[in-house]
Structure formats: C-alpha cells, structure tokens
Coordinates of C-alpha atoms in Angstrom, one line a residue:
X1 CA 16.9 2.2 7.4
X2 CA 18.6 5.1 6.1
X3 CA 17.8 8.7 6.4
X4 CA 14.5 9.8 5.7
X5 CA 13.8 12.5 3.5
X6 CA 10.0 14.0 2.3
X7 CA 8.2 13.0 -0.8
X8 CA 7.4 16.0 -3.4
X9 CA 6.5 15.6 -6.6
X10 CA 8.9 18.0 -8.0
X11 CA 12.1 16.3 -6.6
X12 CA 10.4 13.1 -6.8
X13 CA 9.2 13.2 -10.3
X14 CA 11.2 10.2 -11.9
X15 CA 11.2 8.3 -8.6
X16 CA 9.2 4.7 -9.4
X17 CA 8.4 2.0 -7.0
X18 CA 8.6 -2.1 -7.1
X19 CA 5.2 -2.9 -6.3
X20 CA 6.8 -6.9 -6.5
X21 CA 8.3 -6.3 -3.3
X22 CA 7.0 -9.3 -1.6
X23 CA 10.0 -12.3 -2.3
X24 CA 11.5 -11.9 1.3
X25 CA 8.5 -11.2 3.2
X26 CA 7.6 -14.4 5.1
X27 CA 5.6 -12.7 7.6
X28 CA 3.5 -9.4 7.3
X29 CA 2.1 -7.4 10.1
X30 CA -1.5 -6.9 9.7
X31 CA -4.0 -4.6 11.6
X32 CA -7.3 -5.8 13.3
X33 CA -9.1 -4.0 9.8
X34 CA -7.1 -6.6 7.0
X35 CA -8.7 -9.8 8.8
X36 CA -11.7 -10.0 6.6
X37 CA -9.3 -10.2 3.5
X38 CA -6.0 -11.7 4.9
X39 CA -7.8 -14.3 6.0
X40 CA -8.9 -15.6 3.1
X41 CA -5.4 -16.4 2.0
X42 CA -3.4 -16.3 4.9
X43 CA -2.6 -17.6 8.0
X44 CA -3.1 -14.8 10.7
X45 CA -1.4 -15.7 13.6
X46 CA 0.2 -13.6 16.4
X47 CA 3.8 -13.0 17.6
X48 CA 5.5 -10.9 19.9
X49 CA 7.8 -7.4 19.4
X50 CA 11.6 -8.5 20.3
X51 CA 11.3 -5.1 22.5
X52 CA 8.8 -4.4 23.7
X53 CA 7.1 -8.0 24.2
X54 CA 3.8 -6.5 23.2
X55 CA 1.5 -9.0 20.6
X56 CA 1.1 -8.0 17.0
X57 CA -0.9 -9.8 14.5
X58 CA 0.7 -11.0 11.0
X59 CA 0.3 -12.8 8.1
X60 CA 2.3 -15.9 7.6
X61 CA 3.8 -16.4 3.8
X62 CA 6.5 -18.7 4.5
X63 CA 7.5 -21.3 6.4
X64 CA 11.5 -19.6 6.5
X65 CA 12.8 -16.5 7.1
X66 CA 13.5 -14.6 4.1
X67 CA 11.1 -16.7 2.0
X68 CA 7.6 -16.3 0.4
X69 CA 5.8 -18.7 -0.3
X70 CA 3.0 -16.9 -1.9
X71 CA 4.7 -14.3 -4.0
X72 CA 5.7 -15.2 -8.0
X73 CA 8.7 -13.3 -8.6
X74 CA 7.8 -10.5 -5.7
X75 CA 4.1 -10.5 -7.0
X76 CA 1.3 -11.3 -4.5
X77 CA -1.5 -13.3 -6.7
X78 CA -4.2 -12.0 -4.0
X79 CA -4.4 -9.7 -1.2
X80 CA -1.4 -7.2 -0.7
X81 CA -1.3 -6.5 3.2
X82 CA -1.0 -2.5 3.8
X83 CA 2.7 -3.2 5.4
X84 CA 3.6 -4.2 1.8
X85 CA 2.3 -1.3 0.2
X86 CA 3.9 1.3 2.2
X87 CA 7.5 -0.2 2.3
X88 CA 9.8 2.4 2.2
X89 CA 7.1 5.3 3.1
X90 CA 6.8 7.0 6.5
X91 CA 4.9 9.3 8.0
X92 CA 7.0 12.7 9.7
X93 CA 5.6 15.6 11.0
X94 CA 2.3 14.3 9.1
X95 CA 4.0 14.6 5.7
X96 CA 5.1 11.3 3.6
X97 CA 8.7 10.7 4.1
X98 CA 10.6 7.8 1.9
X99 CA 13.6 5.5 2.8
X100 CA 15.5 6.0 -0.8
X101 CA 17.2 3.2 0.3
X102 CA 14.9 0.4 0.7
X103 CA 14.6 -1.5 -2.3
X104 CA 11.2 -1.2 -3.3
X105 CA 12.9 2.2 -4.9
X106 CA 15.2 -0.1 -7.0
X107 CA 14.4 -1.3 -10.5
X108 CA 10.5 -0.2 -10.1
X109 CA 8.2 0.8 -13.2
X110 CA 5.4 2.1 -11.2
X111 CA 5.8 5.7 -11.0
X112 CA 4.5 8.3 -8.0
X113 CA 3.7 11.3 -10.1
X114 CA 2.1 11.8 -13.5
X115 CA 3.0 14.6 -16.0
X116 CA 1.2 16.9 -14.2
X117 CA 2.6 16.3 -10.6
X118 CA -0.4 14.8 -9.4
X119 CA -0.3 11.4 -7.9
X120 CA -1.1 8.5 -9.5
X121 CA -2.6 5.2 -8.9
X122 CA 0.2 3.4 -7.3
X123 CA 0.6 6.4 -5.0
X124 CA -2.9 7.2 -4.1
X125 CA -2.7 3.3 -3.0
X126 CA 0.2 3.7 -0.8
X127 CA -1.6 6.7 0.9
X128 CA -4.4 4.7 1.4
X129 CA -2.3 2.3 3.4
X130 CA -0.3 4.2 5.3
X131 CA -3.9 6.0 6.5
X132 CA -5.3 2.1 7.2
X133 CA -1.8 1.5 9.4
X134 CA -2.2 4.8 11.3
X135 CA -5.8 4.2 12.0
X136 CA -5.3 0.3 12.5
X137 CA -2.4 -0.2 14.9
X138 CA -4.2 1.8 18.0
X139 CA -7.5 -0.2 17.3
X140 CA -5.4 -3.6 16.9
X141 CA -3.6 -2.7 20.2
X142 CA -7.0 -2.4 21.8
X143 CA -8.3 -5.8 20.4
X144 CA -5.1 -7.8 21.8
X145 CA -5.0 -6.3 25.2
X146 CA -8.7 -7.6 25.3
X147 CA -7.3 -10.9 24.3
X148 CA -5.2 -10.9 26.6
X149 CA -7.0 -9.7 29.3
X150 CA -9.2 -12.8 29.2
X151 CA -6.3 -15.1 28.0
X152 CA -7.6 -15.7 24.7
X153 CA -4.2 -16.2 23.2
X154 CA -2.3 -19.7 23.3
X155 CA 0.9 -20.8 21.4
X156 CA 0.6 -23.1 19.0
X157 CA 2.4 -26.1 17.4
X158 CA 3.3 -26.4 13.8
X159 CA 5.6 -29.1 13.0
X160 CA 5.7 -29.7 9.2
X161 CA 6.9 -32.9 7.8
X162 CA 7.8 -32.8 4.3
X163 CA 8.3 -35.3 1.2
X164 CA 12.0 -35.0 1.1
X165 CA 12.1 -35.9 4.6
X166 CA 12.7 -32.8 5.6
X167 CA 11.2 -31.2 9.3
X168 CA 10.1 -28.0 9.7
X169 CA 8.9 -26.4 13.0
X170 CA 7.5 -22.8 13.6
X171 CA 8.0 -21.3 17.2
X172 CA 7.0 -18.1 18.8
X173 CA 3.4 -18.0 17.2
X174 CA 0.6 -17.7 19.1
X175 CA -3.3 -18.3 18.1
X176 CA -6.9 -17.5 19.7
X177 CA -7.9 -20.4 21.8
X178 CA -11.4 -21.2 20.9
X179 CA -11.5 -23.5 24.1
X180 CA -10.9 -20.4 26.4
X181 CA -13.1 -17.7 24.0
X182 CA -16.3 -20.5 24.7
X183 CA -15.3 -20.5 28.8
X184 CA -15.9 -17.0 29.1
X185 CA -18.9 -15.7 31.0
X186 CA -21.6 -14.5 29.1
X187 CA -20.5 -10.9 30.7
X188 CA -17.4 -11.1 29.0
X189 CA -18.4 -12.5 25.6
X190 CA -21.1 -9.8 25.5
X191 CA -18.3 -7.2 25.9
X192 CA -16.3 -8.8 23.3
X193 CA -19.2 -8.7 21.0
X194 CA -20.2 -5.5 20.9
X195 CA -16.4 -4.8 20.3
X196 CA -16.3 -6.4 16.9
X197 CA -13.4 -9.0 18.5
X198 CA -15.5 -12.1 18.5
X199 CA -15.6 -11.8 14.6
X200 CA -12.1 -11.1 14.5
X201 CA -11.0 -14.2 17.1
X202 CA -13.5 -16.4 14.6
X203 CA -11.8 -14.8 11.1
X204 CA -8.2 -15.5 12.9
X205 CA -8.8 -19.2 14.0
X206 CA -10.0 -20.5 10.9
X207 CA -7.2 -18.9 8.7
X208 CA -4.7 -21.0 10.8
X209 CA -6.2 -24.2 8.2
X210 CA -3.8 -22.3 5.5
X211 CA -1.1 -23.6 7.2
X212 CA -1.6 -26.6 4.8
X213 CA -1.4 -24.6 1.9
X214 CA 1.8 -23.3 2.8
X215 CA 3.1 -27.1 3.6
X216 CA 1.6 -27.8 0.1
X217 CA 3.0 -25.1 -1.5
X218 CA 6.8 -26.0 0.1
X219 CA 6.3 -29.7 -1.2
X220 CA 5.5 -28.6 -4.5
X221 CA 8.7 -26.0 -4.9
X222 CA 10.8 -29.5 -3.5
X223 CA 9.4 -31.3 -6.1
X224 CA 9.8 -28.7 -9.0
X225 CA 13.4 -28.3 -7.9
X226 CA 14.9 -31.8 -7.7

C-alpha cells in the first residue's frame, strides 16, 4: 500500500475508478451483514488472519490464488462484496483517504465527482460500503467468537477433480458444522437465536453447494482454452 492521502473533490476532480476490479480477487472478505446476498452466489466459507489467527468470513471466487472465477473481464455479473467496492479507499481520522496507487485508480471511467463537486453514483456507493465494513467487522467479530465459543466451526475438505485430469485441493477453510450447531443445548441455540447467528450458520452452510459451480466453471475455461 502506498501512502495515503485524503479525498477532496477539488484535487480529486479528474480522479476515476475501475469498478472491474475484480480479475485477481479469488477470495473476498465479507461481514456477517453480506450473507443474505453473497450467499446466493458464493461460497462463504471461513479462514484465518496470517497474524493474528483470528476467523474472518469470505467469499470464495476461485479455486487459485490470483484468479476469479466469477468475474468477466474484472466485472462481477451479480453481487459486488463491499471489500470490492472500497478498494483503494480508507477511512483516517474519519475522513476518506485513497491509496493512488492501487489499481482500481488505473484506467477507470467511473468518475468520483460531477461538474459541481458533488459526489456521484459510484462514489456515494463506495461510501456506502466503507460505512457497511465499519459497522460490519465488530458485529462479524461478535458472531465468530460465538461460533467458536460453542465449536461451531470445522475445516473442510475440497478436493476437486477436473476433466483434464487435473487435482485441485483447497486448505485452510473452515465451515459451520451443522452436526455440532444441532448438539447444542436448547440453552445455547436459544442464545444463538435471538442473536441472528442461527440464520447466518444456515445461509453459510448451504452456500458451500457453490463449490460445484466454481468446479464447473474451471472445467468449462479448460475446455474453452484447449
């Protein structure tokens, strides 16, 4: 990241972002508030910071590093996780501060300001996000101590076989164990409840079925490509 300097619509008035940004996104951090839509579209599963070792929910685009599967030349088709929008913005002394040198600032045609210095569209979007991240990462903390708390989370296995007879396997992932969320007691599920996290364990384990899609999805750019 390089050094951060504050958005202002006078300095900033020819500045325009790449709202394609997606190509080398294979997995997007998502808060506890996204589930409903990401999950939909997306496997939601959970990893853990390098540093801190703390769980953080995301979701999954690709089966490699580096590589979307869902995005068409950057483009997301559906639901544009929050993290996406606000690449490159940051919030500083509760003022928007931008990377200039991320590349969502190179070759973009969506502009930040309008003739008037007001924000536009794109902008009032990105604000929008960046509130939904400051708002969602405490509550999404609170959800996955919970989970942990009561061991709800397990790793899982994914080990993709492909048509070219190629092997794919995805480590460090973890899912909600629906075997441990139906042992609780009914003290415990009650709690969970009235939380909201039931819904969310619910919305996270049936997203992990788009796990296909992606396979599908890889088989089909194989195909297209030989």
């Amino acid at each position: 990241m390089g050094d951060l300097v504050f958005l202002e619509a006078q300095g900033h008035a020819g500045l325009r972002v790449n709202t394609a940004n997606a190509s080398g996104r294979h997995f997007v951090q998502l808060v506890v508030s996204e589930f409903p839509q990401a999950a939909c579209e997306y496997p939601i599963l959970f990893t853990k910071h390098p540093e801190t070792g703390a769980f953080y929910p995301g979701a999954v685009m690709g089966l490699e590093a580096g590589r979307n599967l869902y995005a068409h030349e950057g483009a997301l088709p559906g639901y544009r996780p929050a993290d996406l929008v606000r690449q490159g913005f940051y919030v500083v002394d509760d003022r928007i501060a931008i990377d200039p040198e991320d590349p969502v600032f190179s070759g973009g045609d969506q502009p930040l300001f309008d003739d008037r210095g007001e924000p536009t569209h794109t902008l009032r979007l990105i604000q929008q996000a960046m509130q939904q991240l400051a708002q969602g990462l405490q509550e999404t903390s609170a959800v996955l101590d919970r989970f942990v708390e009561h061991r709800l989370l397990e790793p899982i296995d994914i080990a993709l076989d492909f048509d070219d007879g190629s092997h794919l396997r995805l480590d460090g992932l973890y899912s909600v164990s629906l075997d441990a969320l139906h042992a609780l007691d009914d003290d415990a599920a009650l709690a969970l409840f009235r939380h909201g996290d039931l819904q969310l364990a619910y919305l996270q384990s049936a997203s992990v079925r788009h796990i296909r899609n992606l396979a599908r999805r890889r088989n089909e750019q194989l195909f297209a490509a030989a």
